[in-house]
Coordinates of C-alpha atoms in Angstrom, one line a residue:
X1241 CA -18.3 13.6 -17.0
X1242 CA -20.4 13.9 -14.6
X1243 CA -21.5 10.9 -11.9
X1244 CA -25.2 11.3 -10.6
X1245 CA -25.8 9.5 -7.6
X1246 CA -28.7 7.1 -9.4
X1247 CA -26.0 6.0 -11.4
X1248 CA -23.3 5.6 -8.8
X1249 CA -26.3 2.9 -7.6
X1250 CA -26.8 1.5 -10.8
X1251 CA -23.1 0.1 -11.2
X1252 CA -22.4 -0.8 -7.1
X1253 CA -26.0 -2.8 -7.4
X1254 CA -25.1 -4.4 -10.6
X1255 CA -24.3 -8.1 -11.3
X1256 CA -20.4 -8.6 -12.2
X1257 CA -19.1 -11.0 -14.0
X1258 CA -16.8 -11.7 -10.8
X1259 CA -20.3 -12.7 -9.5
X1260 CA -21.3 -14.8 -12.1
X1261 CA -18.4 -17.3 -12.1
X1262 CA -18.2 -17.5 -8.9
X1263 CA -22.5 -18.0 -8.2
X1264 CA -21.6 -21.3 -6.4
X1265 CA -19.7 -19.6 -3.8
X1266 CA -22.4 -17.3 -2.7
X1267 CA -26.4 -17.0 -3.6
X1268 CA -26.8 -13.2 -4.1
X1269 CA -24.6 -10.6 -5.0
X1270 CA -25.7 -8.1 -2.7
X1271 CA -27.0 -8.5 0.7
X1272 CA -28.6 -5.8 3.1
X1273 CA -29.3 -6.2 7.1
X1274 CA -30.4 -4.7 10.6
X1275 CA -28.8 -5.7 13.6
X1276 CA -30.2 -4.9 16.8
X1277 CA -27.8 -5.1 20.0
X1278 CA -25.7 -3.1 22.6
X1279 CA -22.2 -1.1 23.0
X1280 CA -20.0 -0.2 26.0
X1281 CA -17.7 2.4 25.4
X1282 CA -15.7 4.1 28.7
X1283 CA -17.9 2.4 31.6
X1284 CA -21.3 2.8 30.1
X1285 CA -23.8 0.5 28.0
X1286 CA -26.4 1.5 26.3
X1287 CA -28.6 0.2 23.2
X1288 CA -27.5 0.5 19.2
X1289 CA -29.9 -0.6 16.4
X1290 CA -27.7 -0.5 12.9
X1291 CA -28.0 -1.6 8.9
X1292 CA -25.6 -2.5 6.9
X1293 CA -25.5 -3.4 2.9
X1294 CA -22.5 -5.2 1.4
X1295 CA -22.6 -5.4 -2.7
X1296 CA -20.1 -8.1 -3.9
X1297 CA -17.3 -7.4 -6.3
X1298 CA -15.2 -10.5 -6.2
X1299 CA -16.6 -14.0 -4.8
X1300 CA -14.9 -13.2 -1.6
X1301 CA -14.9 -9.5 -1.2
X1302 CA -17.5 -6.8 -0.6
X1303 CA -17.8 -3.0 -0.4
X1304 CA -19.9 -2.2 2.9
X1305 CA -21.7 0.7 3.7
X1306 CA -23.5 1.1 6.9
X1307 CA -24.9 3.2 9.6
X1308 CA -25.0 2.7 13.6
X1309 CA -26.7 4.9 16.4
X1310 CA -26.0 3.7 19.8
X1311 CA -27.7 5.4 23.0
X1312 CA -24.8 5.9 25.4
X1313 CA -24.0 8.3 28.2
X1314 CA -27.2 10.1 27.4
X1315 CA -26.4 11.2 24.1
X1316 CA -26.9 9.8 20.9
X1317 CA -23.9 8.8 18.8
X1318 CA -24.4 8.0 15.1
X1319 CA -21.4 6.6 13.2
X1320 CA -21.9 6.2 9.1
X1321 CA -19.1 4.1 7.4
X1322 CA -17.8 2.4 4.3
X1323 CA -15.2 -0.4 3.8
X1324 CA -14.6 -3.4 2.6
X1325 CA -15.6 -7.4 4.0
X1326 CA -13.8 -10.4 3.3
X1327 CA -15.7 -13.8 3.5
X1328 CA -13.0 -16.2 4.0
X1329 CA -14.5 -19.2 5.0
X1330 CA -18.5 -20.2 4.5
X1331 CA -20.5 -16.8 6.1
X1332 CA -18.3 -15.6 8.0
X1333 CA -17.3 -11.7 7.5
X1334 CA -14.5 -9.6 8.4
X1335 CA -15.1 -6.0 7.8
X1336 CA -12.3 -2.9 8.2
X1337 CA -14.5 0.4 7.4
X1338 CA -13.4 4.2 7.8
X1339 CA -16.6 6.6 8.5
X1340 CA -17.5 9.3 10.9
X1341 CA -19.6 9.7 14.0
X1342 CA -21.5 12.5 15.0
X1343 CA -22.8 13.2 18.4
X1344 CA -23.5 16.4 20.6
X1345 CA -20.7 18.7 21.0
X1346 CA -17.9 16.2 19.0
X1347 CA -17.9 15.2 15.3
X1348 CA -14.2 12.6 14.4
X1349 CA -13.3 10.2 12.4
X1350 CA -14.1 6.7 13.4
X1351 CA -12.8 3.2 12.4
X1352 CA -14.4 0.0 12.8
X1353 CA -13.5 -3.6 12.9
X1354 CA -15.9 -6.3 12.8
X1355 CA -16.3 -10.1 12.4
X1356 CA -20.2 -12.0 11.5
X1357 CA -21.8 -15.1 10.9
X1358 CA -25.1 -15.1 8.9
X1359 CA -26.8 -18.2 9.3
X1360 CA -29.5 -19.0 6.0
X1361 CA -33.1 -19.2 7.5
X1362 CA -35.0 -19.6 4.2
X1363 CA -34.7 -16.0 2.1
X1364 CA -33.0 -14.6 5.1
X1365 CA -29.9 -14.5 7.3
X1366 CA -29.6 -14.2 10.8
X1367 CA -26.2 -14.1 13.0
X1368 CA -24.3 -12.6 15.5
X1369 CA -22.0 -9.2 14.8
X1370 CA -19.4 -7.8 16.7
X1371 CA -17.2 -4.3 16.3
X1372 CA -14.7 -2.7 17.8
X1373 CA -14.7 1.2 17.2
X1374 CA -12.6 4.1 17.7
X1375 CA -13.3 7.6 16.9
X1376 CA -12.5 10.7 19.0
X1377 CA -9.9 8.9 21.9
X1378 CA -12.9 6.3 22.5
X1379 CA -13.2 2.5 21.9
X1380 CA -16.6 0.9 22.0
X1381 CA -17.2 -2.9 21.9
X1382 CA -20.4 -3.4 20.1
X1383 CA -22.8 -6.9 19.9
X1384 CA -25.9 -7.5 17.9
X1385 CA -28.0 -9.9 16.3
X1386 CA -28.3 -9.6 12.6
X1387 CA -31.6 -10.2 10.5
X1388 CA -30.6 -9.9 6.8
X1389 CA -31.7 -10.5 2.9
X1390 CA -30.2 -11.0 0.0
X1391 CA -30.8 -9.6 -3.7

């Protein structure tokens, strides 16, 4: 059989019935944000804007996709990943993610660990991210404000 990529969508987006006995622990089953911050990676610091959407499959566990471009050394470094976040106490996150990052004249593999807090403001979150990276020899330390929804 063959999976489309609409319906690959369909079943990541769709309510679980992990989700529905454990709606007390958490108010939506998906959740999508853009952080806006900074990285320094081997001396330098430069800006990264990012977004992020983590879907839910057990009340404390989420698959994560995301995407980061950071402005560093006067090049442009864009890192896609996917993992998985654990929420072990309230808001707070712990993600581990495996991607890669592209820039001009080097493409590697790239890991990421990060820790958030999303604080509820109404229908939205806001909170403070921060990753470490490493792809291609490099580690970069990056910081951001999150603004975030659920659904």
């Amino acid at each position: 059989m063959r999976w489309s990529a609409s319906t690959a969508l369909v079943l990541l987006f769709a309510p679980t019935p992990a989700h529905a006995e454990a709606a007390g622990a958490h108010a939506h089953h998906s959740h999508a944000a853009i952080s806006l911050g900074g990285v320094h990676v081997d001396g330098a610091t430069g800006a990264s804007i990012g977004a992020d959407v983590a879907t839910r499959f057990a009340a404390h566990v989420a698959i994560v996709a995301l995407i980061d471009v950071a402005r560093v050394h006067a090049t442009t470094h864009l890192l896609a990943a996917t993992g998985i976040a654990v929420y072990p106490w309230r808001r707070l996150s712990v993600t581990a993610a495996v991607g890669w990052e592209h820039a001009p004249g080097h493409d590697a593999l790239a890991l990421r660990a990060a820790a958030g807090y999303a604080v509820p403001l109404g229908p939205t979150t806001v909170g403070p991210t921060v990753a470490i990276d490493r792809a291609g020899g490099a580690t970069a330390v990056v910081g951001a404000m999150a603004v975030g929804i659920g659904f």
